[in-house]
Short mmCIF file of C-alpha atoms and ligand atoms in Angstrom, two decimals:
data_model
loop_
_atom_site.label_atom_id
_atom_site.label_comp_id
_atom_site.label_asym_id
_atom_site.label_seq_id
_atom_site.Cartn_x
_atom_site.Cartn_y
_atom_site.Cartn_z
CA UNK A 153 -43.24 -50.71 -43.42
CA UNK A 154 -45.27 -47.51 -43.75
CA UNK A 155 -42.44 -45.82 -45.64
CA UNK A 156 -42.73 -48.40 -48.45
CA UNK A 157 -46.47 -49.07 -48.06
CA UNK A 158 -45.49 -52.69 -47.78
CA UNK A 159 -46.29 -55.44 -45.28
CA UNK A 160 -44.41 -58.73 -45.46
CA UNK A 161 -44.33 -61.98 -43.52
CA UNK A 162 -41.01 -63.16 -42.05
CA UNK A 163 -40.03 -65.35 -45.01
CA UNK A 164 -40.78 -62.73 -47.62
CA UNK A 165 -39.20 -59.97 -45.53
CA UNK A 166 -35.85 -61.84 -45.45
CA UNK A 167 -36.07 -62.44 -49.22
CA UNK A 168 -36.96 -58.79 -49.79
CA UNK A 169 -33.99 -57.51 -47.74
CA UNK A 170 -31.53 -59.77 -49.56
CA UNK A 171 -32.93 -58.96 -53.00
CA UNK A 172 -32.94 -55.21 -52.32
CA UNK A 173 -29.37 -55.38 -50.99
CA UNK A 174 -28.28 -57.16 -54.15
CA UNK A 175 -29.88 -54.59 -56.46
CA UNK A 176 -28.44 -51.72 -54.39
CA UNK A 177 -24.92 -53.19 -54.65
CA UNK A 178 -25.42 -53.55 -58.43
CA UNK A 179 -26.82 -50.06 -58.91
CA UNK A 180 -23.86 -48.48 -57.15
CA UNK A 181 -21.31 -50.92 -58.61
CA UNK A 182 -20.09 -51.91 -55.16
CA UNK A 183 -18.57 -55.30 -55.99
CA UNK A 184 -16.98 -56.90 -59.04
CA UNK A 185 -16.99 -60.69 -59.41
CA UNK A 186 -13.33 -61.11 -58.39
CA UNK A 187 -13.48 -58.71 -55.42
CA UNK A 188 -12.31 -59.91 -52.01
CA UNK A 189 -14.63 -58.26 -49.49
CA UNK A 190 -13.72 -57.44 -45.90
CA UNK A 191 -16.82 -56.82 -43.77
CA UNK A 192 -16.21 -54.61 -40.74
CA UNK A 193 -18.26 -56.27 -38.01
CA UNK A 194 -18.88 -54.50 -34.72
CA UNK A 195 -21.18 -57.08 -33.08
CA UNK A 196 -24.23 -54.88 -33.68
CA UNK A 197 -27.31 -55.77 -35.73
CA UNK A 198 -26.32 -53.91 -38.90
CA UNK A 199 -22.88 -55.35 -39.53
CA UNK A 200 -23.76 -58.92 -38.47
CA UNK A 201 -26.82 -58.79 -40.75
CA UNK A 202 -24.66 -57.40 -43.55
CA UNK A 203 -22.17 -60.23 -43.23
CA UNK A 204 -24.95 -62.81 -43.32
CA UNK A 205 -26.64 -61.17 -46.32
CA UNK A 206 -23.44 -60.94 -48.38
CA UNK A 207 -22.57 -64.58 -47.69
CA UNK A 208 -26.14 -65.66 -48.50
CA UNK A 209 -25.89 -63.75 -51.77
CA UNK A 210 -22.78 -65.76 -52.64
CA UNK A 211 -20.11 -63.11 -52.15
CA UNK A 212 -16.69 -63.99 -50.77
CA UNK A 213 -16.64 -61.94 -47.56
CA UNK A 214 -14.38 -62.29 -44.52
CA UNK A 215 -14.88 -60.36 -41.28
CA UNK A 216 -12.82 -57.85 -39.32
CA UNK A 217 -13.51 -57.02 -35.69
CA UNK A 218 -11.55 -54.18 -34.10
CA UNK A 219 -11.23 -54.27 -30.33
CA UNK A 220 -11.05 -50.58 -29.53
CA UNK A 221 -10.54 -51.09 -25.80
CA UNK A 222 -13.79 -49.46 -24.67
CA UNK A 223 -14.28 -50.76 -21.13
CA UNK A 224 -16.09 -47.93 -19.33
CA UNK A 225 -16.88 -50.29 -16.45
CA UNK A 226 -19.03 -52.57 -18.61
CA UNK A 227 -16.52 -54.43 -20.78
CA UNK A 228 -18.14 -53.01 -23.90
CA UNK A 229 -15.48 -53.97 -26.47
CA UNK A 230 -14.86 -57.37 -24.97
CA UNK A 231 -18.58 -58.22 -25.02
CA UNK A 232 -19.05 -56.87 -28.56
CA UNK A 233 -16.16 -59.07 -29.72
CA UNK A 234 -17.77 -62.09 -28.07
CA UNK A 235 -20.93 -61.57 -30.16
CA UNK A 236 -18.86 -61.39 -33.35
CA UNK A 237 -16.84 -64.50 -32.51
CA UNK A 238 -19.92 -66.47 -31.54
CA UNK A 239 -21.67 -65.45 -34.76
CA UNK A 240 -18.66 -66.41 -36.88
CA UNK A 241 -18.15 -69.77 -35.16
CA UNK A 242 -21.79 -70.81 -35.07
CA UNK A 243 -23.08 -69.50 -38.38
CA UNK A 244 -20.15 -69.45 -40.79
CA UNK A 245 -17.30 -71.52 -39.32
CA UNK A 246 -15.65 -71.79 -42.77
CA UNK A 247 -15.32 -68.02 -43.16
CA UNK A 248 -12.32 -66.06 -41.81
CA UNK A 249 -12.66 -63.57 -38.98
CA UNK A 250 -9.73 -61.24 -38.36
CA UNK A 251 -9.52 -59.67 -34.90
CA UNK A 252 -7.46 -56.57 -34.28
CA UNK A 253 -6.70 -55.26 -30.81
CA UNK A 254 -5.83 -51.56 -31.12
CA UNK A 255 -3.99 -51.40 -27.78
CA UNK A 256 -1.81 -54.37 -28.74
CA UNK A 257 -0.67 -52.57 -31.88
CA UNK A 258 -0.41 -48.97 -30.66
CA UNK A 259 0.01 -49.38 -26.90
CA UNK A 260 -3.17 -47.36 -26.27
CA UNK A 261 -6.89 -47.97 -26.31
CA UNK A 262 -9.15 -45.60 -28.23
CA UNK A 263 -10.44 -43.91 -25.00
CA UNK A 264 -6.80 -43.31 -24.05
CA UNK A 265 -6.07 -41.81 -27.47
CA UNK A 266 -9.19 -39.61 -27.27
CA UNK A 267 -8.64 -38.58 -23.64
CA UNK A 268 -5.38 -36.88 -24.50
CA UNK A 269 -7.00 -34.56 -26.99
CA UNK A 270 -8.40 -31.16 -26.20
CA UNK A 271 -12.13 -31.54 -25.57
CA UNK A 272 -11.62 -34.99 -23.98
CA UNK A 273 -14.70 -37.14 -24.08
CA UNK A 274 -16.59 -34.86 -26.47
CA UNK A 275 -14.07 -35.72 -29.14
CA UNK A 276 -14.37 -39.43 -28.50
CA UNK A 277 -16.67 -40.28 -31.42
CA UNK A 278 -14.55 -38.46 -34.00
CA UNK A 279 -11.32 -40.02 -32.71
CA UNK A 280 -12.94 -43.45 -32.69
CA UNK A 281 -14.19 -42.98 -36.27
CA UNK A 282 -10.73 -41.88 -37.38
CA UNK A 283 -9.04 -44.90 -35.78
CA UNK A 284 -11.59 -47.32 -37.26
CA UNK A 285 -11.26 -45.92 -40.80
CA UNK A 286 -7.46 -45.94 -40.63
CA UNK A 287 -7.23 -49.45 -39.27
CA UNK A 288 -9.87 -50.94 -41.60
CA UNK A 289 -7.96 -49.55 -44.54
CA UNK A 290 -4.58 -50.71 -43.23
CA UNK A 291 -5.76 -54.27 -42.60
CA UNK A 292 -7.57 -54.48 -45.94
CA UNK A 293 -4.44 -53.34 -47.78
CA UNK A 294 -2.12 -55.60 -45.85
CA UNK A 295 -4.29 -58.66 -46.38
CA UNK A 296 -5.17 -57.97 -50.02
CA UNK A 297 -8.90 -57.22 -49.69
CA UNK A 298 -10.25 -55.06 -52.49
CA UNK A 299 -13.42 -53.68 -50.85
CA UNK A 300 -14.34 -52.84 -47.26
CA UNK A 301 -18.06 -53.20 -46.47
CA UNK A 302 -19.60 -51.48 -43.45
CA UNK A 303 -23.06 -51.82 -41.92
CA UNK A 304 -24.13 -48.16 -42.10
CA UNK A 305 -27.91 -47.98 -42.49
CA UNK A 306 -30.21 -45.26 -43.83
CA UNK A 307 -30.67 -43.68 -40.38
CA UNK A 308 -26.87 -43.34 -40.06
CA UNK A 309 -26.51 -41.88 -43.53
CA UNK A 310 -29.46 -39.50 -43.17
CA UNK A 311 -28.08 -38.23 -39.84
CA UNK A 312 -24.63 -37.60 -41.35
CA UNK A 313 -26.27 -35.85 -44.28
CA UNK A 314 -28.40 -33.73 -41.95
CA UNK A 315 -25.32 -32.70 -39.92
CA UNK A 316 -23.39 -31.81 -43.06
CA UNK A 317 -26.30 -29.78 -44.44
CA UNK A 318 -26.72 -27.88 -41.17
CA UNK A 319 -23.15 -26.64 -41.53
CA UNK A 320 -23.07 -26.62 -45.36
CA UNK A 321 -20.01 -28.84 -45.34
CA UNK A 322 -19.73 -28.91 -49.13
CA UNK A 323 -16.55 -30.99 -49.18
CA UNK A 324 -18.12 -33.71 -47.05
CA UNK A 325 -21.37 -33.51 -49.00
CA UNK A 326 -19.72 -34.19 -52.36
CA UNK A 327 -17.95 -37.19 -50.85
CA UNK A 328 -20.90 -38.72 -49.00
CA UNK A 329 -21.92 -41.77 -50.99
CA UNK A 330 -22.93 -45.42 -50.58
CA UNK A 331 -19.67 -46.30 -52.33
CA UNK A 332 -16.30 -44.57 -52.16
CA UNK A 333 -13.93 -45.58 -54.94
CA UNK A 334 -10.39 -46.80 -54.34
CA UNK A 335 -7.74 -44.18 -54.71
CA UNK A 336 -4.38 -44.88 -56.30
CA UNK A 337 -2.71 -43.44 -53.20
CA UNK A 338 -3.75 -46.52 -51.19
CA UNK A 339 -7.36 -45.97 -50.16
CA UNK A 340 -9.30 -49.22 -50.44
CA UNK A 341 -12.79 -48.98 -51.97
CA UNK A 342 -15.54 -48.69 -49.35
CA UNK A 343 -19.15 -49.80 -49.68
CA UNK A 344 -22.27 -49.43 -47.54
CA UNK A 345 -24.65 -52.07 -48.95
CA UNK A 346 -27.31 -51.47 -46.25
CA UNK A 347 -27.52 -47.70 -46.72
CA UNK A 348 -30.99 -48.04 -48.26
CA UNK A 349 -32.54 -49.73 -45.19
CA UNK A 350 -34.09 -48.08 -42.18
CA UNK A 351 -32.54 -49.07 -38.86
CA UNK A 352 -35.86 -50.71 -37.98
CA UNK A 353 -35.50 -52.90 -41.05
CA UNK A 354 -31.97 -54.11 -40.27
CA UNK A 355 -33.06 -54.78 -36.69
CA UNK A 356 -36.07 -56.75 -37.94
CA UNK A 357 -33.81 -58.76 -40.28
CA UNK A 358 -31.44 -59.61 -37.39
CA UNK A 359 -34.33 -60.65 -35.14
CA UNK A 360 -36.13 -62.73 -37.77
CA UNK A 361 -32.85 -64.48 -38.64
CA UNK A 362 -32.10 -65.17 -34.95
CA UNK A 363 -28.87 -63.22 -35.00
CA UNK A 364 -27.66 -62.73 -31.45
CA UNK A 365 -26.27 -59.20 -31.41
CA UNK A 366 -24.99 -56.53 -29.02
CA UNK A 367 -27.96 -54.30 -28.24
CA UNK A 368 -26.21 -51.75 -26.06
CA UNK A 369 -24.91 -48.57 -27.62
CA UNK A 370 -21.31 -47.58 -26.97
CA UNK A 371 -21.21 -45.91 -23.51
CA UNK A 372 -19.31 -42.97 -25.02
CA UNK A 373 -22.04 -42.25 -27.57
CA UNK A 374 -24.48 -40.83 -24.98
CA UNK A 375 -25.23 -37.23 -25.93
CA UNK A 376 -23.51 -37.60 -29.31
CA UNK A 377 -24.67 -35.13 -31.93
CA UNK A 378 -25.51 -37.96 -34.34
CA UNK A 379 -28.09 -39.32 -31.85
CA UNK A 380 -29.77 -35.92 -31.55
CA UNK A 381 -29.91 -35.58 -35.33
CA UNK A 382 -31.48 -39.05 -35.53
CA UNK A 383 -34.13 -38.04 -32.98
CA UNK A 384 -35.12 -35.01 -35.06
CA UNK A 385 -35.33 -37.09 -38.24
CA UNK A 386 -37.33 -39.77 -36.44
CA UNK A 387 -39.86 -37.28 -35.21
CA UNK A 388 -40.30 -35.98 -38.77
CA UNK A 389 -40.55 -39.56 -40.01
CA UNK A 390 -43.32 -40.25 -37.49
CA UNK A 391 -45.38 -37.40 -38.85
CA UNK A 392 -44.59 -38.18 -42.45
CA UNK A 393 -43.42 -41.74 -43.22
CA UNK A 394 -40.72 -41.84 -45.88
CA UNK A 395 -39.09 -38.53 -44.89
CA UNK A 396 -35.69 -40.05 -44.15
CA UNK A 397 -35.69 -42.09 -47.33
CA UNK A 398 -36.67 -39.11 -49.45
CA UNK A 399 -34.09 -36.89 -47.81
CA UNK A 400 -31.28 -39.36 -48.55
CA UNK A 401 -32.32 -40.53 -52.02
CA UNK A 402 -33.15 -37.01 -53.24
CA UNK A 403 -29.65 -36.03 -52.11
CA UNK A 404 -28.08 -38.89 -54.10
CA UNK A 405 -30.09 -37.81 -57.17
CA UNK A 406 -29.05 -34.18 -56.71
CA UNK A 407 -25.43 -35.34 -56.51
CA UNK A 408 -25.78 -37.19 -59.81
CA UNK A 409 -26.76 -33.85 -61.26
CA UNK A 410 -23.52 -32.35 -59.92
CA UNK A 411 -24.58 -30.68 -56.72
CA UNK A 412 -21.70 -28.35 -55.72
CA UNK A 413 -19.88 -28.50 -59.08
CA UNK A 414 -16.91 -26.43 -57.86
CA UNK A 415 -15.87 -28.93 -55.21
CA UNK A 416 -13.57 -31.86 -55.82
CA UNK A 417 -11.75 -34.20 -53.52
CA UNK A 418 -8.31 -32.88 -52.50
CA UNK A 419 -5.42 -34.74 -54.05
CA UNK A 420 -4.20 -37.53 -51.78
CA UNK A 421 -0.59 -38.46 -51.03
CA UNK A 422 0.98 -41.13 -48.82
CA UNK A 423 1.42 -40.17 -45.17
CA UNK A 424 5.12 -39.73 -44.30
CA UNK A 425 4.85 -42.08 -41.37
CA UNK A 426 2.33 -44.83 -42.10
CA UNK A 427 2.09 -44.55 -45.90
CA UNK A 428 -1.71 -44.37 -45.99
CA UNK A 429 -3.47 -41.89 -48.27
CA UNK A 430 -4.02 -38.44 -46.82
CA UNK A 431 -4.99 -34.95 -47.99
CA UNK A 432 -2.57 -33.47 -45.42
CA UNK A 433 0.90 -32.33 -46.42
CA UNK A 434 3.00 -34.52 -44.07
CA UNK A 435 1.34 -36.78 -41.49
CA UNK A 436 -2.18 -38.19 -41.81
CA UNK A 437 -4.75 -37.36 -39.11
CA UNK A 438 -4.26 -40.76 -37.45
CA UNK A 439 -0.48 -40.32 -37.12
CA UNK A 440 -0.99 -36.75 -35.87
CA UNK A 441 -3.35 -38.14 -33.23
CA UNK A 442 -0.72 -40.60 -32.02
CA UNK A 443 2.21 -38.17 -32.04
CA UNK A 444 1.39 -35.97 -28.99
CA UNK A 445 0.12 -38.98 -27.05
CA UNK A 446 3.41 -40.78 -27.52
CA UNK A 447 5.42 -37.68 -26.65
CA UNK A 448 3.49 -36.96 -23.46
CA UNK A 449 3.63 -40.62 -22.39
CA UNK A 450 7.44 -40.36 -22.51
CA UNK A 451 7.54 -37.28 -20.28
P1 AMP B 286 -20.45 -46.92 -36.10
O1 AMP B 286 -19.17 -46.24 -36.48
O2 AMP B 286 -20.43 -47.50 -34.73
O3 AMP B 286 -21.68 -46.18 -36.45
O4 AMP B 286 -20.48 -48.23 -37.05
C1 AMP B 286 -20.59 -48.14 -38.43
C2 AMP B 286 -20.03 -49.38 -39.05
O5 AMP B 286 -18.63 -49.44 -38.80
C3 AMP B 286 -20.59 -50.68 -38.49
O6 AMP B 286 -21.77 -51.07 -39.13
C4 AMP B 286 -19.46 -51.64 -38.79
O7 AMP B 286 -19.49 -52.06 -40.14
C5 AMP B 286 -18.22 -50.78 -38.58
N1 AMP B 286 -17.70 -50.90 -37.19
C6 AMP B 286 -18.01 -50.14 -36.12
N2 AMP B 286 -17.32 -50.53 -35.02
C7 AMP B 286 -16.54 -51.57 -35.42
C8 AMP B 286 -15.60 -52.42 -34.76
N3 AMP B 286 -15.29 -52.26 -33.46
N4 AMP B 286 -14.99 -53.39 -35.48
C9 AMP B 286 -15.27 -53.56 -36.80
N5 AMP B 286 -16.15 -52.78 -37.47
C10 AMP B 286 -16.78 -51.80 -36.80
ZN1 ZN B 287 -0.19 -41.83 -41.16
#
């Protein structure tokens, strides 16, 4: 690992990843001893590794897989779900896995929800992210989980940061963090325990631990801005190992020193329809997304 000037054998690499995850969760106060953790597992290397690491570290952590209905001729969601179910059954049969099928609950798959919006496919990733965040929060609240853990890695976080800096999105920048606290209005605490690891490192962990994971990217992500931002960061990283890490950790340090002091999170209130926390005045973004789709499906 050129970025850390460190070379480890398989056994010590696995120990290193787990130890570093533990200290990162402590540093950012992600979990309290009586927390009930819900790990959002997509079937990819990051979230399956995360689930394994948290259980190995002794945390109580159940899984949630959301079937978003992405078929695109290759059965993407169905196959991703198979990886999650196989992992849960074979590795941790005593741990609970919740499976949510979005179309069963809302009558529409995520591509159908996204297709009805202006901009069509281009908007797919933002609609998908919105649906996932809403549903993770809803399920966690309904089932009494106190923290949601996601598998975002350093490459994901650095790319989001890069995008936000390019547009000086101060409101997003003040909120970007490895841990987002619960909000009295019904937002469940969210944690990203792998945010300190390069994607290469989470992939290496999954491979060394024989985790069978979905390697394909979502077919809708081709051409996504986040992938282009990752390419730019990777080319800088190649020239200067440690660039991504420095970019992200220097940002977290700058935030501790009150970067953008004038910005605070807007006050949240319950959505009039679903009751989940929103900064909007009536309906949350998720309910607004569903409204026109339901109206036009009636006509
Ligand atoms: P992505 O939004 O695809 O970059 O994934 C980021 C994180 O969100 C993953 O590491 C998972 O923790 C979670 N996630 C993504 N897709 C799903 C899904 N279909 N079901 C459950 N969790 C997911
Ligand atoms: Zn709502």
